[in-house]
Structures are given as C-alpha cells and as structure tokens.
C-alpha cells in the first residue's frame, strides 16, 4: 500500500481552527492559480491534467478525511470532471497514510476500559489496512477466536465539525457573490454529504449494518459476512470476525486457485442486484478492498460503514424493468428510477431520458467504457446549465457502486456482459414468484419484445426517424462562422483576462501586506512573488488588448 508520511497537520491534536481555515483557503488559491496558469499558457493536454490531478490528490490527503471523501466521491463522476482527474482520484482508496499503532492502542484501551493485554491474547501492531477514517489490526480473543479491530482516528468528529463550518462559510460566500450558484442547491448537497460522513464514524451503526446485511444473505452460502463481537465494540472501535480471502480483482491468484471467473462475476453482479432491488439496502462502496473471495468461490464482504437504502421493487416490477431494459425502453426505466426515489422529477425530462437511452444502448450488452462519457459530456453540461437537477444521494451511490463493480468485472474478464451476468438473478426471481403472476408477466413482456424485434425498421428508416426526432426536439445545431463575431469574442476574452489579472494582482498584494506582520509572514514572500507574476501577465494582457482594439 502506497502511503504518505503520517505527520500530517490535521492529525495534530492542537490543530487550530484558524490554521485549518488557512490551509483550506490556501490550497484552493494554489489550485486555482495552477489551473489559470495552464489556461493562459493554453496547456490543456491530458498529461497536464494528470499532473494537476496528482498534485490535487496529494493536497486532498494532506487536508484529511473530509477532503479524501470528497475526492473519492468525485472519482465516480466522469460526467462532471475530466477523465484524468477521475483516474487519479480513484487512487485515493490506496494512498491513505496509517497512524501510529500506539495511538490505536490508546483508543482501544480507553474505549474498552482495560489494558490491551487483558483484552486480547495477541495483537498485531502493524495495521493490515488503513482508510481515511481508521485502520484495521488483527488480534486474538481469550477464547482463541481470530478477529480484526477497526480503530477510528482520534479527533475525527472535531475535525468534521470544523470542516463543516469552513465549507458552510465558503458556500454562503459563493451564494452571496455568485447568484447563479444558488440554483445548484450546494447547501443541501453539503448537508447530505456531512450527514453521511458523520454516520460513517459511528461504528455501533456499522455493526448494526453488518448484522442486517448478514441477515439478508443468511440463506445464501456463497455470501459470507463477518460476525460482530458486540462486547468489544463501541462508537470508535469495531471488532469483527477475521475472514481472510483472495482480493477479488487478483486475477492471477484466482486462476492459480482454480476459481472460475464467469460464475464469480455473475455472483458479484447478482448479489448487488439483490441488495439494490430486493433488499433495498446496499453497500455503496464495493471496492476491491471491501470484497474478497474464498477458495470455494464464495464472496466475503467487509466494510459496512457506507450503506444506503432505496425503495425496493416488487418482483413483478423487477421483471417488467428487466424486459424494459432489453427493449431499451428509456421511458419505462425512467419511471422505475423515479419510483425508487433515485431521480427527482423536473419539468423537462427529455435530457435525462436521452442520457438513460444512451446508457442502455452503449453499456447494456458490453462493459462500461468510461471514455464513452466524453461523447455526451457537452450535453450533460448543457443540461445542468439550462435546467439543473440534483441527483439524490442514493443515485450517486448506485452510480459509484456500479462503476466500481464494472471495473472489477472488466479486470477479471474484459469481454463480460452486464446483461448476461445479471440473468441468474432474474431467473431466480421468476422461479420464486407466484407461477400464475410471473408466467403472465413474462409472456406479456416477451410478446412485446418479440413484436418490437419483428417490427424493427430498416437502418434507413431508423436514421430518418432519429433525424426527425432531433429536429422536433431542437437538438440539431447549425454552426455559422462570423469573422466580426469572432473579433468581438476575442476582445471580450482579452478584456476578461485583463480583469482577472487585475483582481489577482490586487488580491495577492493585499494579502501579502496583511501577512507581513503576522506569524504567517513566511507566506508573504510567496504572495509577493505571485504579485509580480500576475503583474507581468497583466501588462501582457493590456498590450494584447490594445493591439486587438487597434486592429479592429
């Protein structure tokens, strides 16, 4: 596991609120400056994006758990941020530094009110895993049972409360000075984010989640969930049964053990479909560190802090939705998502239907190609700009879980099919539902599907129909080049750039003067340097603007 040094500022117990605010603001200014610098130099290449994303990953880790979680959430949104950032943010899962084992022992002894040697007969001081919220140690109970102890980082709740206030102030500032931001309801989003974050640091709730998950799969011998030892569990210490296994994306080891890949992929996909559609209670972060494989091919689940709930479907609804996906019926699938509370309806659902239709067409019969999102990224941005809607947290979790599962499945078998892998689940649903109802439903849906295939128009008819539909929906775009308009746009661009440099020069100069007489006077040297750099860019922009005006 790649890790950064553990001497991070947010891990100090005397970390002041003022210093925290400055760290967040200074990182924001630094990143904004780097992006602006790239924009002005017109360096917009993929390699440059990777470079900036790697820098930002390091800064997020330095800022601590809150921002690590933000980065992890953004790693599942290729529709909102560049693909290079998605790829770099996904590595946050494996680059979280552990904390000292002495601190973990102190927390255990304090929470369980006894000395470590009296609680466990054996305790491994080297953690076997580290996450943004805690780390895991192996131990042995006096009864001889092997367990793992999940220990929470000290001071997390205090740090979350501080970050909550800082981000709240930042959002209030944006809402006040950038009125267009209000329509995105950032306050609601960050409120939901912190509610989820505070729930994750309650290990008593995680223990209850594990027991409920275990209960839901009690009749499935292929799904293994560790037992919770409640006498050794508190709000910040969680003790679970030790269940080692093969990492689920370790293709070489799985092959050495003779574990067939196709049944494993089907088991993983069908297990998640059961969680989502049947139980309405699912693990929202099924990354490879949270899942392992037994030598007999069964799957072991580990982490139950990030769980989410949705409105489950009746079995008839599942079958109906399954056939709607086969027919690529975006309207029916959208109705199901709205019913489950995964999409909040808005006045015009056309853009959302197009997105669902695109997903069904491109991703149903083959693995998800994350690069394909580039094809509709422009439409997605326009959709959010013209009529922004907010995805409920559950839908974000599902997108995150599905893309993670797809990545695991694609690692094991690049040619797997999501539709094919999910068939055992729907086959089981049809076999366990009342025969009369399900046979009637299957017959009706099958007849519609066959009729659709028989009545399928030719390629020419399909092309003409698509053209007509786009024409009626106003989706066709005409590009007319106007040299005068281009000159005006160029002048506006130069004027805005000049204004930005003026603001940056004044802002950096003012802050440098203010910091000279404070304990942070060392930062003033950096800001004076930035002032000179911005001033140079400002002069250059003024000259360019003057030349452009004379040419006109």
Short mmCIF file of N, CA and C in Angstrom, two decimals, residues 312-381:
data_model
loop_
_atom_site.label_atom_id
_atom_site.label_comp_id
_atom_site.label_asym_id
_atom_site.label_seq_id
_atom_site.Cartn_x
_atom_site.Cartn_y
_atom_site.Cartn_z
N UNK A 312 -37.44 -0.60 -2.41
CA UNK A 312 -37.35 -1.84 -3.16
C UNK A 312 -38.49 -2.00 -4.15
N UNK A 313 -38.32 -2.95 -5.08
CA UNK A 313 -39.32 -3.21 -6.09
C UNK A 313 -40.01 -4.55 -5.82
N UNK A 314 -41.28 -4.62 -6.18
CA UNK A 314 -41.97 -5.91 -6.18
C UNK A 314 -41.36 -6.76 -7.29
N UNK A 315 -41.48 -8.06 -7.19
CA UNK A 315 -40.82 -8.93 -8.16
C UNK A 315 -41.39 -8.73 -9.55
N UNK A 316 -42.68 -8.45 -9.65
CA UNK A 316 -43.26 -8.20 -10.96
C UNK A 316 -42.66 -6.94 -11.59
N UNK A 317 -42.38 -5.94 -10.72
CA UNK A 317 -41.76 -4.71 -11.22
C UNK A 317 -40.33 -4.96 -11.73
N UNK A 318 -39.61 -5.85 -11.01
CA UNK A 318 -38.26 -6.19 -11.45
C UNK A 318 -38.28 -6.82 -12.84
N UNK A 319 -39.19 -7.78 -13.04
CA UNK A 319 -39.28 -8.45 -14.34
C UNK A 319 -39.65 -7.44 -15.42
N UNK A 320 -40.60 -6.57 -15.10
CA UNK A 320 -41.05 -5.56 -16.05
C UNK A 320 -39.90 -4.64 -16.43
N UNK A 321 -39.11 -4.22 -15.45
CA UNK A 321 -37.97 -3.34 -15.71
C UNK A 321 -36.89 -4.06 -16.49
N UNK A 322 -36.68 -5.34 -16.19
CA UNK A 322 -35.68 -6.13 -16.90
C UNK A 322 -36.00 -6.19 -18.40
N UNK A 323 -37.28 -6.45 -18.73
CA UNK A 323 -37.67 -6.51 -20.13
C UNK A 323 -37.63 -5.11 -20.77
N UNK A 324 -37.91 -4.08 -19.97
CA UNK A 324 -37.82 -2.72 -20.49
C UNK A 324 -36.37 -2.39 -20.87
N UNK A 325 -35.41 -2.89 -20.09
CA UNK A 325 -34.00 -2.70 -20.42
C UNK A 325 -33.64 -3.46 -21.69
N UNK A 326 -34.20 -4.68 -21.85
CA UNK A 326 -33.95 -5.43 -23.08
C UNK A 326 -34.49 -4.69 -24.30
N UNK A 327 -35.64 -4.03 -24.12
CA UNK A 327 -36.24 -3.29 -25.23
C UNK A 327 -35.60 -1.92 -25.39
N UNK A 328 -34.71 -1.57 -24.43
CA UNK A 328 -34.10 -0.23 -24.39
C UNK A 328 -35.18 0.85 -24.31
N UNK A 329 -36.16 0.57 -23.45
CA UNK A 329 -37.29 1.48 -23.25
C UNK A 329 -36.92 2.49 -22.17
N UNK A 330 -36.40 3.65 -22.58
CA UNK A 330 -35.93 4.66 -21.63
C UNK A 330 -37.06 5.19 -20.76
N UNK A 331 -38.28 5.32 -21.31
CA UNK A 331 -39.41 5.84 -20.55
C UNK A 331 -39.74 4.94 -19.36
N UNK A 332 -39.79 3.62 -19.60
CA UNK A 332 -40.12 2.67 -18.54
C UNK A 332 -39.03 2.64 -17.47
N UNK A 333 -37.78 2.65 -17.90
CA UNK A 333 -36.67 2.64 -16.95
C UNK A 333 -36.67 3.92 -16.11
N UNK A 334 -36.95 5.05 -16.75
CA UNK A 334 -37.01 6.32 -16.02
C UNK A 334 -38.13 6.29 -14.98
N UNK A 335 -39.30 5.74 -15.35
CA UNK A 335 -40.42 5.64 -14.39
C UNK A 335 -40.02 4.81 -13.18
N UNK A 336 -39.27 3.74 -13.41
CA UNK A 336 -38.82 2.89 -12.31
C UNK A 336 -37.85 3.64 -11.40
N UNK A 337 -36.91 4.39 -11.98
CA UNK A 337 -35.93 5.15 -11.20
C UNK A 337 -36.61 6.24 -10.37
N UNK A 338 -37.63 6.88 -10.95
CA UNK A 338 -38.38 7.89 -10.21
C UNK A 338 -39.14 7.24 -9.05
N UNK A 339 -39.74 6.08 -9.30
CA UNK A 339 -40.49 5.35 -8.26
C UNK A 339 -39.58 4.98 -7.08
N UNK A 340 -38.35 4.57 -7.41
CA UNK A 340 -37.40 4.17 -6.36
C UNK A 340 -36.80 5.37 -5.64
N UNK A 341 -37.09 6.57 -6.12
CA UNK A 341 -36.55 7.77 -5.50
C UNK A 341 -35.12 8.06 -5.91
N UNK A 342 -34.67 7.47 -7.05
CA UNK A 342 -33.30 7.65 -7.49
C UNK A 342 -33.13 8.83 -8.43
N UNK A 343 -34.23 9.35 -8.93
CA UNK A 343 -34.19 10.56 -9.76
C UNK A 343 -35.34 11.45 -9.33
N UNK A 344 -35.03 12.71 -9.07
CA UNK A 344 -36.07 13.67 -8.71
C UNK A 344 -36.64 14.26 -10.00
N UNK A 345 -37.96 14.12 -10.22
CA UNK A 345 -38.55 14.63 -11.47
C UNK A 345 -38.44 16.14 -11.59
N UNK A 346 -38.20 16.59 -12.81
CA UNK A 346 -38.14 18.03 -13.12
C UNK A 346 -39.12 18.30 -14.25
N UNK A 347 -39.25 19.58 -14.58
CA UNK A 347 -40.24 19.96 -15.59
C UNK A 347 -40.01 19.30 -16.93
N UNK A 348 -38.78 19.29 -17.41
CA UNK A 348 -38.46 18.71 -18.72
C UNK A 348 -37.49 17.56 -18.50
N UNK A 349 -37.96 16.33 -18.75
CA UNK A 349 -37.15 15.13 -18.51
C UNK A 349 -36.47 14.65 -19.79
N UNK A 350 -36.55 15.42 -20.86
CA UNK A 350 -36.02 14.98 -22.15
C UNK A 350 -34.53 14.64 -22.07
N UNK A 351 -33.74 15.53 -21.46
CA UNK A 351 -32.30 15.32 -21.38
C UNK A 351 -31.98 14.07 -20.56
N UNK A 352 -32.72 13.85 -19.48
CA UNK A 352 -32.48 12.67 -18.64
C UNK A 352 -32.83 11.40 -19.40
N UNK A 353 -33.93 11.44 -20.18
CA UNK A 353 -34.31 10.28 -20.99
C UNK A 353 -33.23 9.97 -22.01
N UNK A 354 -32.67 11.01 -22.62
CA UNK A 354 -31.62 10.79 -23.61
C UNK A 354 -30.39 10.15 -22.96
N UNK A 355 -30.09 10.58 -21.73
CA UNK A 355 -28.94 10.01 -21.03
C UNK A 355 -29.17 8.54 -20.72
N UNK A 356 -30.39 8.19 -20.28
CA UNK A 356 -30.73 6.79 -20.00
C UNK A 356 -30.69 5.97 -21.28
N UNK A 357 -31.25 6.53 -22.35
CA UNK A 357 -31.26 5.82 -23.63
C UNK A 357 -29.84 5.57 -24.12
N UNK A 358 -28.97 6.58 -23.96
CA UNK A 358 -27.57 6.43 -24.35
C UNK A 358 -26.91 5.30 -23.54
N UNK A 359 -27.17 5.27 -22.24
CA UNK A 359 -26.56 4.25 -21.37
C UNK A 359 -27.05 2.86 -21.75
N UNK A 360 -28.34 2.71 -22.01
CA UNK A 360 -28.89 1.41 -22.39
C UNK A 360 -28.30 0.93 -23.71
N UNK A 361 -28.13 1.84 -24.64
CA UNK A 361 -27.62 1.48 -25.96
C UNK A 361 -26.14 1.11 -25.91
N UNK A 362 -25.36 1.87 -25.13
CA UNK A 362 -23.91 1.70 -25.15
C UNK A 362 -23.38 0.71 -24.13
N UNK A 363 -24.07 0.57 -22.97
CA UNK A 363 -23.47 -0.17 -21.87
C UNK A 363 -24.21 -1.45 -21.47
N UNK A 364 -25.37 -1.72 -22.07
CA UNK A 364 -26.17 -2.85 -21.61
C UNK A 364 -25.54 -4.19 -21.99
N UNK A 365 -25.06 -4.30 -23.22
CA UNK A 365 -24.56 -5.58 -23.72
C UNK A 365 -23.05 -5.72 -23.64
N UNK A 366 -22.36 -4.71 -23.12
CA UNK A 366 -20.90 -4.77 -23.07
C UNK A 366 -20.42 -3.95 -21.87
N UNK A 367 -19.15 -4.12 -21.50
CA UNK A 367 -18.63 -3.38 -20.35
C UNK A 367 -18.73 -1.87 -20.54
N UNK A 368 -18.82 -1.17 -19.42
CA UNK A 368 -18.90 0.29 -19.47
C UNK A 368 -17.55 0.84 -19.90
N UNK A 369 -17.56 1.59 -20.99
CA UNK A 369 -16.35 2.28 -21.45
C UNK A 369 -16.42 3.72 -20.95
N UNK A 370 -15.59 4.02 -19.96
CA UNK A 370 -15.69 5.33 -19.32
C UNK A 370 -15.37 6.46 -20.30
N UNK A 371 -14.61 6.13 -21.36
CA UNK A 371 -14.30 7.15 -22.37
C UNK A 371 -15.54 7.55 -23.16
N UNK A 372 -16.55 6.67 -23.19
CA UNK A 372 -17.76 6.97 -23.95
C UNK A 372 -18.50 8.17 -23.36
N UNK A 373 -18.26 8.46 -22.08
CA UNK A 373 -18.92 9.60 -21.47
C UNK A 373 -18.49 10.92 -22.12
N UNK A 374 -17.34 10.90 -22.76
CA UNK A 374 -16.88 12.12 -23.45
C UNK A 374 -17.87 12.51 -24.54
N UNK A 375 -18.53 11.51 -25.16
CA UNK A 375 -19.43 11.78 -26.27
C UNK A 375 -20.65 12.61 -25.83
N UNK A 376 -21.04 12.47 -24.57
CA UNK A 376 -22.24 13.18 -24.12
C UNK A 376 -21.92 14.21 -23.04
N UNK A 377 -20.62 14.42 -22.77
CA UNK A 377 -20.26 15.36 -21.70
C UNK A 377 -20.79 16.75 -21.99
N UNK A 378 -20.70 17.19 -23.25
CA UNK A 378 -21.19 18.53 -23.60
C UNK A 378 -22.68 18.65 -23.34
N UNK A 379 -23.45 17.60 -23.69
CA UNK A 379 -24.89 17.63 -23.46
C UNK A 379 -25.22 17.64 -21.98
N UNK A 380 -24.41 16.92 -21.21
CA UNK A 380 -24.66 16.88 -19.76
C UNK A 380 -24.43 18.26 -19.15
N UNK A 381 -23.34 18.92 -19.55
CA UNK A 381 -23.07 20.27 -19.04
C UNK A 381 -24.20 21.22 -19.41
#
